[in-house]
C-alpha positions as a printed Julia matrix, in Angstrom:
332×3 Matrix{Float64}:
 -23.45  -20.57   19.15
 -20.98  -20.98   22.01
 -17.94  -18.8    22.64
 -15.64  -21.66   21.68
 -17.44  -22.04   18.35
 -17.0   -18.33   17.6
 -13.33  -18.59   18.53
 -12.91  -21.61   16.24
 -14.46  -19.73   13.33
 -12.21  -16.76   14.08
  -9.12  -18.97   13.99
 -10.25  -20.66   10.76
 -10.76  -17.27    9.13
  -7.22  -16.08    9.86
  -5.74  -19.49    9.03
  -7.02  -19.57    5.46
  -4.56  -20.29    2.63
  -4.23  -18.76   -0.82
  -1.53  -18.19   -3.45
   0.81  -15.35   -2.34
   0.31  -13.53   -5.65
  -1.24  -10.37   -4.19
   1.41  -10.19   -1.47
   4.18  -10.65   -4.02
   2.84   -7.82   -6.17
   2.52   -5.59   -3.1
   6.09   -6.39   -2.06
   7.4    -5.39   -5.5
   5.4    -2.16   -5.67
   6.14   -1.07   -2.1
   9.85   -1.73   -2.6
   9.84    0.3    -5.81
   7.93    3.16   -4.17
  10.4     3.32   -1.29
  13.37    3.13   -3.63
  11.96    5.94   -5.78
  11.4     8.12   -2.73
  14.89    7.52   -1.36
  16.52    7.94   -4.79
  14.77   11.26   -5.27
  16.05   12.46   -1.9
  19.56   11.45   -2.92
  19.32   13.14   -6.32
  18.28   16.49   -4.85
  20.76   16.21   -1.98
  18.06   16.08    0.69
  19.29   12.93    2.43
  21.76   14.87    4.58
  19.39   17.7     5.45
  16.58   15.26    6.26
  18.46   12.84    8.53
  21.87   14.14    9.61
  22.13   15.61   13.13
  22.38   19.41   13.54
  23.91   21.55   12.21
  24.04   19.54    8.97
  20.39   18.47    9.13
  17.27   18.13   11.27
  18.13   14.73   12.74
  18.19   15.93   16.35
  16.87   12.53   17.46
  20.36   11.08   17.0
  21.6    13.16   19.93
  20.95   12.85   23.64
  20.18    9.98   26.01
  17.18    8.73   23.99
  19.1     8.31   20.74
  18.28    5.18   18.68
  20.58    2.17   18.84
  22.42    3.04   15.61
  23.45    6.38   17.06
  24.56    4.74   20.32
  26.57    2.06   18.51
  28.04    4.04   15.59
  27.7     7.56   16.95
  25.15   10.29   16.34
  26.84   11.66   13.25
  26.21   12.51    9.62
  28.15    9.4     8.65
  25.77    7.17   10.63
  22.77    8.86    9.05
  24.3     8.24    5.62
  25.01    4.6     6.53
  21.34    4.05    7.41
  20.15    5.94    4.36
  22.28    3.91    1.94
  21.28    0.68    3.68
  17.64    1.55    3.0
  18.41    2.72   -0.53
  20.21   -0.5    -1.46
  17.85   -2.9     0.3
  14.65   -1.41   -1.19
  15.24   -2.68   -4.77
  16.39   -6.06   -3.42
  13.17   -6.27   -1.43
  11.17   -5.27   -4.51
  12.88   -7.96   -6.61
  12.47  -10.54   -3.87
  16.21  -11.26   -3.71
  17.28  -12.42   -0.23
  13.75  -11.44    0.7
  13.97  -11.94    4.47
  17.39  -10.32    4.8
  16.69   -7.33    2.53
  13.29   -6.81    4.18
  14.8    -6.86    7.66
  17.55   -4.43    6.65
  14.99   -2.14    4.98
  12.61   -2.12    7.94
  15.44   -1.54   10.42
  17.08    1.24    8.44
  13.79    3.06    7.86
  12.87    2.78   11.54
  16.22    4.14   12.63
  16.04    7.02   10.15
  12.59    7.89   11.5
  14.06    8.13   15.0
  16.95   10.25   13.75
  14.52   12.85   12.37
  11.1    12.43   14.06
   9.86   15.8    12.8
  10.38   14.65    9.21
   8.59   11.33    9.63
   5.49   11.5     7.42
   2.33    9.46    7.81
   3.08    7.59    4.59
   6.52    6.71    5.97
   4.95    5.15    9.06
   2.44    3.22    6.97
   4.99    1.81    4.54
   7.3     0.75    7.38
   4.45   -1.22    8.92
   3.65   -2.75    5.54
   7.26   -3.87    5.06
   7.17   -5.59    8.46
   3.9    -7.38    7.7
   5.2    -8.48    4.3
   8.4    -9.66    5.94
   6.31  -11.97    8.14
   4.38  -13.28    5.13
   5.15  -15.45    2.11
   5.45  -12.4    -0.15
   8.83  -13.67   -1.34
   7.33  -16.86   -2.77
   5.75  -15.2    -5.8
   7.17  -12.98   -8.52
  10.59  -12.93   -6.9
  14.16  -13.86   -7.72
  14.24  -16.07   -4.63
  11.33  -18.12   -6.0
  13.02  -18.32   -9.41
  16.27  -19.55   -7.89
  14.47  -22.09   -5.71
  12.62  -23.46   -8.72
  15.84  -23.75  -10.72
  17.33  -25.7    -7.82
  14.37  -28.07   -7.83
  12.9   -26.76   -4.58
   9.91  -24.64   -5.64
   8.12  -22.57   -3.03
   4.71  -23.78   -1.8
   1.88  -22.74   -4.08
  -0.24  -21.52   -1.15
   0.51  -19.54    1.99
  -1.34  -17.98    4.94
  -3.8   -15.31    3.81
  -3.83  -13.32    7.06
  -1.15  -10.79    5.97
  -3.32   -9.75    3.01
  -6.4    -9.53    5.22
  -4.5    -7.44    7.74
  -3.18   -5.03    5.12
  -6.66   -4.81    3.57
  -8.1    -3.78    6.94
  -5.21   -1.36    7.51
  -5.83    0.4     4.2
  -9.56    0.63    4.9
  -8.8     2.18    8.28
  -6.34    4.67    6.75
  -9.05    5.94    4.41
 -11.8     5.98    7.04
  -9.72    7.75    9.67
  -8.47   10.27    7.08
 -12.05   11.27    6.33
 -12.94   11.61   10.02
  -9.88   13.75   10.73
 -10.85   16.34    8.15
 -12.39   18.94   10.38
 -12.24   21.79    7.87
 -15.61   22.97    6.58
 -14.38   22.96    3.0
 -14.46   19.15    2.93
 -18.15   18.99    3.73
 -21.42   20.14    2.09
 -21.76   23.1     4.49
 -18.37   24.3     3.24
 -19.34   24.0    -0.4
 -16.96   21.08   -1.02
 -14.24   23.65   -1.67
 -11.25   21.75   -0.25
  -9.73   20.57   -3.53
 -10.05   24.1    -4.97
  -8.16   25.46   -1.96
  -5.44   22.84   -2.26
  -4.98   23.47   -5.99
  -4.58   27.14   -5.14
  -1.83   26.5    -2.59
   1.57   27.06   -4.24
   3.28   24.86   -1.61
   1.62   21.66   -2.89
  -0.13   22.45   -6.17
   1.53   21.91   -9.53
  -0.58   24.72  -11.0
  -0.6    28.47  -10.6
  -3.04   30.02   -8.09
  -6.42   30.64   -9.67
  -6.19   27.66  -11.98
  -8.84   25.71  -10.03
 -11.42   28.44  -10.63
 -11.32   27.67  -14.34
 -12.32   24.05  -13.64
 -15.46   24.74  -11.56
 -17.39   22.58  -10.63
 -14.92   19.71  -11.17
 -12.91   20.43   -7.97
 -16.13   20.45   -5.93
 -17.17   17.12   -7.45
 -13.69   15.73   -6.72
 -13.98   16.82   -3.08
 -17.39   15.18   -2.67
 -16.23   11.96   -4.32
 -13.12   11.89   -2.13
 -15.19   12.1     1.05
 -17.66    9.49   -0.22
 -14.79    7.19   -1.17
 -12.99    7.45    2.15
 -16.07    7.33    4.36
 -17.25    4.16    2.64
 -13.92    2.32    3.01
 -15.01    0.01    5.89
 -18.11   -0.98    3.91
 -15.85   -2.24    1.15
 -14.76   -5.13    3.37
 -18.36   -6.36    3.34
 -18.79   -5.5    -0.35
 -15.67   -7.5    -1.22
 -17.03  -10.5     0.66
 -20.4   -10.27   -1.1
 -18.74   -9.83   -4.48
 -16.65  -12.97   -3.94
 -19.47  -15.09   -2.46
 -22.64  -15.04   -4.59
 -24.35  -17.42   -2.17
 -24.49  -14.7     0.51
 -26.1   -11.29    0.84
 -29.53  -11.77   -0.69
 -30.76   -8.64   -2.46
 -27.92   -6.52   -1.12
 -25.36   -8.95   -2.51
 -27.19   -9.1    -5.82
 -27.12   -5.27   -6.01
 -23.4    -5.2    -5.21
 -22.58   -7.72   -7.93
 -24.97   -6.37  -10.54
 -23.68   -2.8   -10.35
 -20.04   -3.78   -9.74
 -19.9    -1.63   -6.6
 -16.53   -3.01   -5.55
 -14.89   -2.31   -8.9
 -16.36    1.17   -9.05
 -14.84    1.89   -5.64
 -11.43    0.54   -6.7
 -11.52    2.55   -9.92
 -12.4     5.69   -7.98
  -9.46    5.07   -5.65
  -7.01    4.66   -8.51
  -8.32    7.84  -10.17
  -8.1     9.7    -6.85
  -4.43    8.9    -6.33
  -3.46    9.42   -9.96
  -5.19   12.79   -9.77
  -3.18   13.65   -6.66
   0.05   12.61   -8.38
  -0.73   14.74  -11.44
  -1.98   17.85   -9.64
  -0.08   17.98   -6.33
   3.47   17.65   -5.07
   3.01   15.16   -2.24
   6.04   13.02   -2.81
   5.65    9.26   -2.53
   2.17    9.42   -0.95
  -0.05    8.6    -3.98
   2.33    5.93   -5.27
   2.84    4.43   -1.81
  -0.9     4.0    -1.33
  -1.44    2.59   -4.82
   1.35    0.09   -4.08
  -1.01   -1.47   -1.51
  -3.9    -1.97   -3.92
  -2.95   -5.56   -4.86
  -4.03   -6.65   -1.36
  -7.56   -5.52   -2.28
  -7.62   -8.19   -5.0
  -7.91  -11.92   -4.5
  -4.87  -13.72   -5.96
  -7.07  -15.41   -8.58
  -8.29  -12.01   -9.79
  -4.76  -10.67  -10.04
  -3.56  -13.74  -11.91
  -6.45  -13.5   -14.37
  -5.6    -9.85  -14.97
  -1.94  -10.72  -15.62
  -2.95  -13.55  -17.95
  -5.27  -11.2   -19.86
  -2.47   -8.64  -20.2
  -0.07  -11.29  -21.44
  -2.59  -12.46  -24.0
  -2.8    -8.94  -25.37
   0.95   -8.37  -25.39
   2.09  -11.85  -26.42
  -0.3   -14.72  -27.19
   2.58  -17.17  -26.81
   3.36  -15.95  -23.28
  -0.29  -16.37  -22.32
   0.04  -20.13  -22.84
   2.65  -20.38  -20.08
   1.8   -21.63  -16.63
   0.81  -18.93  -14.1
   3.66  -19.88  -11.77
   6.31  -19.89  -14.48
   7.91  -16.61  -13.52
   8.08  -17.28   -9.79
């Protein structure tokens, strides 16, 4: 096969179309996760300490010659930090609801980026990831599904296209796989590995800074923390393989015996279930803020839109048989 043929296949792959259902669900969940994180900071009064310039807070990035544009335009002050914070706080639920999707997404991405530059020492990895996700979603058709914009357009007789470019979902899928894989490879502590007895989760649950339980509690659960550590490493190390597994699960005509094994033992669904359990376990046992919810908010991109729509239809059928008879696109 010639180089031009490979390039043509590459372009066709990224130019595929699909319903924007998965992207719409991701938009809603990411917006809600960001709003919850910001609202919590406001409720405990941490928004000033986290972003305002010294001496009110740790936002030293707002000062000096390399200050972000908001500080140069409005001044490197507590008031500017509050302006950015409230802009993010108000735009996050609008983004989640898909109301003025492009505008609210742009405001949200800009405000979060500026806040990160105000306080670079407080910028967490999950903050960086979610900012990137917002930008990718902003460039996608995530506002065409399950959004107030789509509902308004349909009421006006101008419904959004039923299909959209699939590349944003593919990109976010690859990003999430890389996050897991790189996380596993950056764990240099012995306790994460067999030669350290898989003791990492026990150590974390004994750390009063992050654990929700009293020190010594993990010892009562032995060997469950060791099993959790081993499963975490297996889950994260295998993340890149899940791209191939997803392809084989969706295309029965490929893969031969390997594909048959993947589909017969539901390898993909076992991996997804393990991931959900992992992050719910983190949320229940550790105080890591928005991290577990922010990652779970990306899980819709791991599902094909048809799978997500079938799941929603099944849920509707259980909750209201009459609602299950409605068209899938009825709610926008």
